[in-house]
Short mmCIF file of C-alpha atoms and ligand atoms in Angstrom, two decimals:
data_model
loop_
_atom_site.label_atom_id
_atom_site.label_comp_id
_atom_site.label_asym_id
_atom_site.label_seq_id
_atom_site.Cartn_x
_atom_site.Cartn_y
_atom_site.Cartn_z
CA MET A 1 -37.93 16.76 62.74
CA SER A 2 -35.38 16.83 60.00
CA LEU A 3 -31.69 17.04 60.50
CA ARG A 4 -31.14 18.42 56.90
CA SER A 5 -30.48 21.91 55.96
CA PRO A 6 -33.18 23.58 53.76
CA LEU A 7 -30.72 23.58 50.80
CA SER A 8 -29.91 19.91 51.06
CA GLN A 9 -33.63 19.17 51.34
CA ALA A 10 -34.28 21.10 48.17
CA ARG A 11 -31.59 19.27 46.34
CA GLY A 12 -32.76 15.90 47.68
CA LEU A 13 -29.16 14.78 47.67
CA GLY A 14 -26.51 14.12 50.23
CA SER A 15 -26.03 11.68 53.01
CA ALA A 16 -28.81 12.98 55.14
CA LYS A 17 -31.62 11.94 52.83
CA GLU A 18 -32.83 9.13 54.97
CA GLY A 19 -29.52 8.32 56.44
CA VAL A 20 -30.41 8.47 60.12
CA GLY A 21 -33.35 6.19 59.80
CA HIS A 22 -31.33 3.74 57.69
CA TRP A 23 -28.46 3.80 60.06
CA TRP A 24 -30.82 3.24 63.11
CA MET A 25 -32.73 0.35 61.52
CA GLN A 26 -29.35 -1.25 60.55
CA ARG A 27 -28.44 -1.19 64.26
CA MET A 28 -31.84 -2.21 65.49
CA THR A 29 -31.94 -5.25 63.20
CA ALA A 30 -28.37 -6.11 64.06
CA ILE A 31 -29.18 -6.09 67.89
CA ALA A 32 -32.23 -8.32 67.18
CA LEU A 33 -30.08 -10.71 65.02
CA ILE A 34 -27.59 -11.37 67.90
CA PRO A 35 -29.82 -13.62 70.04
CA LEU A 36 -31.91 -14.88 67.03
CA SER A 37 -28.77 -16.00 65.05
CA LEU A 38 -27.32 -17.71 68.11
CA TRP A 39 -30.52 -19.52 68.83
CA PHE A 40 -30.96 -20.52 65.19
CA VAL A 41 -27.48 -21.80 64.68
CA PHE A 42 -27.44 -23.88 67.80
CA SER A 43 -30.95 -25.14 67.29
CA VAL A 44 -30.35 -26.56 63.75
CA ALA A 45 -26.94 -27.90 64.81
CA ARG A 46 -28.62 -30.05 67.34
CA PHE A 47 -30.88 -32.01 65.07
CA PRO A 48 -30.57 -33.51 61.62
CA LEU A 49 -31.77 -30.39 59.79
CA LEU A 50 -31.98 -32.29 56.53
CA ASP A 51 -34.59 -34.74 57.88
CA TYR A 52 -38.06 -33.88 56.74
CA ALA A 53 -40.16 -35.12 59.65
CA THR A 54 -37.83 -33.60 62.27
CA MET A 55 -37.83 -30.25 60.51
CA ILE A 56 -41.67 -30.09 60.22
CA ALA A 57 -42.14 -31.07 63.84
CA TRP A 58 -39.67 -28.45 64.93
CA ILE A 59 -41.36 -25.68 62.93
CA LYS A 60 -44.77 -26.73 64.10
CA SER A 61 -43.88 -25.75 67.63
CA PRO A 62 -45.40 -22.21 68.16
CA LEU A 63 -42.44 -20.67 69.75
CA VAL A 64 -40.13 -21.87 67.06
CA ALA A 65 -42.41 -20.60 64.37
CA VAL A 66 -42.65 -17.20 65.92
CA ALA A 67 -38.80 -16.93 66.45
CA LEU A 68 -38.25 -18.13 62.89
CA VAL A 69 -40.55 -15.42 61.47
CA LEU A 70 -38.80 -12.82 63.57
CA TYR A 71 -35.45 -14.15 62.52
CA PHE A 72 -36.24 -14.00 58.81
CA ALA A 73 -37.84 -10.60 59.10
CA ALA A 74 -34.91 -9.04 60.82
CA MET A 75 -32.47 -10.77 58.65
CA PHE A 76 -34.04 -9.79 55.29
CA TYR A 77 -34.53 -6.24 56.47
CA HIS A 78 -30.91 -5.93 57.73
CA ALA A 79 -29.60 -7.56 54.52
CA ALA A 80 -31.57 -5.16 52.38
CA LEU A 81 -30.25 -2.16 54.23
CA GLY A 82 -26.70 -3.52 54.19
CA VAL A 83 -26.51 -4.45 50.50
CA GLN A 84 -27.82 -0.97 49.72
CA VAL A 85 -24.85 0.70 51.41
CA VAL A 86 -22.37 -1.57 49.58
CA ILE A 87 -24.03 -0.70 46.19
CA GLU A 88 -23.92 3.05 47.14
CA ASP A 89 -20.27 2.77 48.03
CA TYR A 90 -19.10 1.02 44.83
CA VAL A 91 -21.46 1.83 41.92
CA GLY A 92 -20.68 5.40 40.63
CA ASN A 93 -23.28 5.68 37.84
CA GLU A 94 -26.55 7.11 39.28
CA GLY A 95 -28.80 5.01 36.95
CA VAL A 96 -27.00 1.78 37.49
CA LYS A 97 -26.96 2.55 41.26
CA LEU A 98 -30.68 3.07 41.41
CA VAL A 99 -31.60 0.04 39.41
CA SER A 100 -29.16 -2.15 41.40
CA ILE A 101 -30.63 -1.01 44.73
CA VAL A 102 -34.23 -1.55 43.54
CA LEU A 103 -33.38 -5.08 42.23
CA SER A 104 -31.60 -6.03 45.40
CA LYS A 105 -34.49 -4.91 47.51
CA PHE A 106 -37.09 -6.65 45.38
CA ALA A 107 -35.05 -9.83 45.43
CA LEU A 108 -34.45 -9.77 49.18
CA PHE A 109 -38.02 -8.98 50.09
CA ALA A 110 -39.21 -11.69 47.70
CA PHE A 111 -36.98 -14.30 49.40
CA GLY A 112 -38.09 -12.95 52.78
CA ALA A 113 -41.75 -13.26 51.92
CA ALA A 114 -41.19 -16.76 50.63
CA ALA A 115 -39.29 -17.75 53.81
CA VAL A 116 -41.95 -16.31 56.17
CA PHE A 117 -44.81 -17.76 54.16
CA ALA A 118 -43.14 -21.22 54.21
CA VAL A 119 -42.82 -21.15 57.97
CA LEU A 120 -46.48 -20.03 58.40
CA LYS A 121 -47.75 -22.75 56.03
CA ILE A 122 -45.93 -25.49 57.99
CA ALA A 123 -46.90 -23.97 61.34
CA LEU A 124 -50.55 -23.50 60.50
CA GLY A 125 -50.94 -26.62 58.30
CA ALA A 126 -52.87 -29.71 59.40
CA MET B 1 -21.27 19.04 45.37
CA SER B 2 -20.70 21.54 42.55
CA VAL B 3 -17.11 20.53 41.90
CA LYS B 4 -16.76 17.29 40.01
CA PRO B 5 -14.46 14.87 41.85
CA ALA B 6 -11.05 14.70 40.10
CA THR B 7 -11.08 11.76 37.65
CA SER B 8 -7.44 11.14 37.89
CA ASN B 9 -6.09 7.68 38.30
CA ARG B 10 -6.32 7.88 42.11
CA PRO B 11 -7.06 4.33 43.41
CA LEU B 12 -10.70 3.76 44.55
CA SER B 13 -11.53 2.13 47.82
CA PRO B 14 -11.01 -0.87 48.47
CA PHE B 15 -8.28 -1.07 45.80
CA MET B 16 -5.93 1.17 47.60
CA ILE B 17 -5.23 -1.75 50.01
CA GLY B 18 -2.16 -3.52 48.88
CA PRO B 19 -0.25 -1.35 46.38
CA TYR B 20 -0.74 1.99 48.19
CA TYR B 21 -1.97 1.21 51.68
CA ARG B 22 -0.34 -1.38 53.94
CA PRO B 23 -2.85 -4.12 54.92
CA GLN B 24 -3.48 -4.09 58.62
CA LEU B 25 -5.53 -6.30 60.94
CA THR B 26 -8.05 -3.61 61.29
CA SER B 27 -8.58 -2.88 57.65
CA MET B 28 -8.68 -6.56 56.84
CA LEU B 29 -11.37 -7.23 59.45
CA SER B 30 -13.36 -4.28 58.15
CA ILE B 31 -13.45 -5.56 54.57
CA THR B 32 -14.18 -9.09 55.94
CA HIS B 33 -17.15 -7.70 57.75
CA ARG B 34 -18.44 -6.39 54.36
CA LEU B 35 -17.70 -9.63 52.45
CA THR B 36 -19.29 -11.83 55.09
CA GLY B 37 -22.36 -9.37 54.98
CA LEU B 38 -22.69 -9.90 51.29
CA ALA B 39 -22.13 -13.67 51.66
CA LEU B 40 -24.82 -13.81 54.28
CA ALA B 41 -27.15 -11.83 51.98
CA PHE B 42 -26.60 -14.48 49.37
CA GLY B 43 -27.02 -17.10 52.03
CA THR B 44 -30.63 -15.85 52.63
CA ILE B 45 -31.62 -17.44 49.34
CA PHE B 46 -30.41 -20.76 50.70
CA LEU B 47 -32.40 -20.38 53.88
CA ALA B 48 -35.54 -19.35 51.86
CA ALA B 49 -35.07 -22.45 49.67
CA TRP B 50 -34.74 -24.66 52.80
CA VAL B 51 -37.95 -23.67 54.36
CA THR B 52 -39.84 -23.42 51.02
CA ALA B 53 -38.74 -27.02 50.17
CA ALA B 54 -40.01 -28.17 53.53
CA ALA B 55 -43.36 -26.35 52.97
CA THR B 56 -43.68 -27.86 49.50
CA GLY B 57 -43.39 -31.45 50.72
CA PRO B 58 -41.17 -34.49 51.20
CA ASP B 59 -40.06 -34.80 47.63
CA ALA B 60 -38.98 -31.26 47.22
CA PHE B 61 -37.24 -31.43 50.62
CA GLY B 62 -35.47 -34.59 49.59
CA THR B 63 -33.98 -32.85 46.64
CA PHE B 64 -32.84 -29.97 48.80
CA SER B 65 -31.38 -32.33 51.37
CA ALA B 66 -29.38 -34.18 48.68
CA ILE B 67 -27.81 -30.93 47.56
CA ALA B 68 -27.23 -29.45 51.02
CA GLY B 69 -25.93 -32.81 52.41
CA SER B 70 -23.41 -33.37 49.51
CA ILE B 71 -19.75 -32.54 50.14
CA VAL B 72 -19.99 -29.26 48.36
CA GLY B 73 -23.15 -28.34 50.33
CA LYS B 74 -21.44 -29.30 53.64
CA ILE B 75 -18.44 -27.03 52.77
CA LEU B 76 -20.81 -24.19 51.92
CA LEU B 77 -22.68 -24.77 55.20
CA PHE B 78 -19.36 -24.73 57.11
CA ALA B 79 -18.29 -21.41 55.33
CA TYR B 80 -21.81 -19.99 56.10
CA THR B 81 -21.44 -20.82 59.78
CA TRP B 82 -18.10 -19.02 59.98
CA ALA B 83 -19.37 -16.08 57.94
CA LEU B 84 -22.32 -15.75 60.35
CA THR B 85 -20.35 -16.10 63.58
CA TYR B 86 -17.67 -13.74 62.32
CA HIS B 87 -20.20 -11.15 61.19
CA LEU B 88 -22.09 -11.47 64.45
CA CYS B 89 -19.02 -11.00 66.64
CA ASN B 90 -17.65 -8.13 64.56
CA GLY B 91 -21.13 -6.71 64.47
CA ILE B 92 -21.04 -6.54 68.22
CA ARG B 93 -17.65 -4.79 67.85
CA HIS B 94 -19.33 -2.25 65.55
CA LEU B 95 -22.14 -1.66 68.04
CA VAL B 96 -19.66 -0.97 70.78
CA TRP B 97 -17.87 1.52 68.52
CA ASP B 98 -21.28 3.11 67.98
CA THR B 99 -21.28 4.07 71.62
CA GLY B 100 -18.01 5.90 71.09
CA ARG B 101 -15.96 3.26 72.89
CA GLY B 102 -13.07 1.15 71.93
CA PHE B 103 -11.35 3.24 69.31
CA GLU B 104 -7.94 3.43 70.94
CA LEU B 105 -5.34 1.61 68.75
CA LYS B 106 -4.75 -0.98 71.37
CA ALA B 107 -8.40 -1.58 72.08
CA ALA B 108 -9.14 -1.91 68.35
CA TYR B 109 -6.48 -4.59 68.02
CA THR B 110 -7.58 -6.47 71.07
CA SER B 111 -11.15 -6.51 70.09
CA GLY B 112 -10.05 -7.48 66.57
CA TYR B 113 -8.17 -10.59 67.71
CA THR B 114 -11.05 -11.48 70.06
CA VAL B 115 -13.52 -11.39 67.21
CA VAL B 116 -11.38 -13.71 65.16
CA GLY B 117 -10.84 -16.05 68.02
CA ALA B 118 -14.51 -16.05 69.12
CA SER B 119 -15.80 -16.68 65.55
CA ILE B 120 -13.47 -19.71 65.13
CA VAL B 121 -14.57 -21.08 68.61
CA LEU B 122 -18.21 -20.63 67.79
CA THR B 123 -17.84 -22.26 64.32
CA VAL B 124 -16.14 -25.34 65.84
CA LEU B 125 -18.58 -25.53 68.65
CA THR B 126 -21.47 -25.51 66.23
CA TRP B 127 -20.06 -28.25 64.15
CA VAL B 128 -19.05 -30.31 67.15
CA ALA B 129 -22.66 -30.02 68.36
CA ALA B 130 -23.86 -30.95 64.83
CA PHE B 131 -21.91 -34.18 64.81
CA ALA B 132 -21.98 -35.05 68.48
CA LEU B 133 -25.56 -34.51 69.50
C1 HEM C 1 -27.98 -13.09 59.68
C2 HEM C 1 -27.78 -12.46 58.54
C3 HEM C 1 -27.05 -11.18 58.29
C4 HEM C 1 -26.93 -10.68 57.09
C5 HEM C 1 -27.52 -11.20 55.77
C6 HEM C 1 -26.23 -9.43 57.18
C7 HEM C 1 -25.85 -8.59 56.18
C8 HEM C 1 -25.17 -7.36 56.30
C9 HEM C 1 -24.68 -6.56 55.20
C10 HEM C 1 -24.81 -6.83 53.72
C11 HEM C 1 -24.12 -5.42 55.70
C12 HEM C 1 -23.44 -4.34 55.00
C13 HEM C 1 -21.91 -4.44 55.09
C14 HEM C 1 -21.18 -3.12 54.85
O1 HEM C 1 -21.79 -2.03 54.71
O2 HEM C 1 -19.97 -3.18 54.74
C15 HEM C 1 -24.05 -5.61 57.14
C16 HEM C 1 -23.69 -4.59 58.11
C17 HEM C 1 -23.81 -4.76 59.43
N1 HEM C 1 -24.17 -5.86 60.14
FE1 HEM C 1 -25.01 -7.57 59.39
N2 HEM C 1 -25.83 -9.19 58.50
C18 HEM C 1 -26.37 -10.29 59.23
C19 HEM C 1 -26.25 -10.51 60.63
C20 HEM C 1 -25.76 -9.54 61.51
C21 HEM C 1 -25.65 -9.77 62.88
C22 HEM C 1 -26.08 -11.05 63.70
C23 HEM C 1 -25.15 -8.64 63.48
C24 HEM C 1 -24.92 -8.54 64.97
C25 HEM C 1 -24.48 -7.58 65.58
C26 HEM C 1 -24.86 -7.72 62.41
C27 HEM C 1 -24.30 -6.44 62.45
C28 HEM C 1 -24.04 -5.61 61.49
C29 HEM C 1 -23.59 -4.18 61.71
C30 HEM C 1 -23.36 -3.43 62.92
C31 HEM C 1 -23.49 -3.65 60.37
C32 HEM C 1 -23.05 -2.25 59.97
C33 HEM C 1 -21.53 -2.30 59.70
C34 HEM C 1 -20.99 -0.94 59.29
O3 HEM C 1 -21.49 0.07 59.77
O4 HEM C 1 -20.16 -0.96 58.38
N3 HEM C 1 -25.22 -8.29 61.14
N4 HEM C 1 -24.86 -6.77 57.49
#
């Protein structure tokens, strides 16, 4: 179902493009990030996070690995949605706006993929 | 849509705050939510570097640790902790608003002060835990 009027659909412009889905996912990822962020901050605060052996042992625990993957997935998704809104609010030129949004998404999804891959490599490695 | 917005020298958001618009707790917390969101978005690069260094090996991780453990690194980590706890607490405030609650002036101020207080408490608790445990 679309909440958009036929005219706005034809124009392909206006806040109702994919606004509801975007808004909803920003909220869903925000809710997921509440427990995940608290868990993450208090976990890494409890041990020397800059010690290699401690860190590897921590990530090798299956529950930690899964929680980290969920944390990174929610975080990078949430960040990509959020940064898009900020760009849309401040960049007036349509071309610059489009390029900025695409670049911000590429960058964030690349960092997200790197982070998730790193966790899996450690968790699954010998 | 058909009418072009007036290109007069009307101030654009957020630059109306200050000269034309009195700063208030509510507007300051709102812009801080946005600034911390952006800061956290940049912080994701740091998190990705952290786990990638660990996945690469002890040498790469040693380089990362040296940078993150330096004074500048620690200050940034501290700032990141506050940005995250502030954005988290104020994010909950946003989610409550999304249910249509908490918009009365008094409630908006009470929740605003609560968010500032809670973020400071959480940040201090985190760093106490980091040094004490
Ligand atoms: C952990 C990393 C996080 C990053 C990188 C991040 C990033 C962002 C960014 C860039 C925005 C857009 C800001 C704006 O439009 O003004 C945003 C908005 C938002 N964030 Fe986060 N955030 C994070 C965590 C959280 C958490 C834990 C919550 C918990 C509730 C949260 C709740 C929200 C909400 C509700 C919005 C929408 C605010 C609005 O409608 O203006 N975020 N976030």
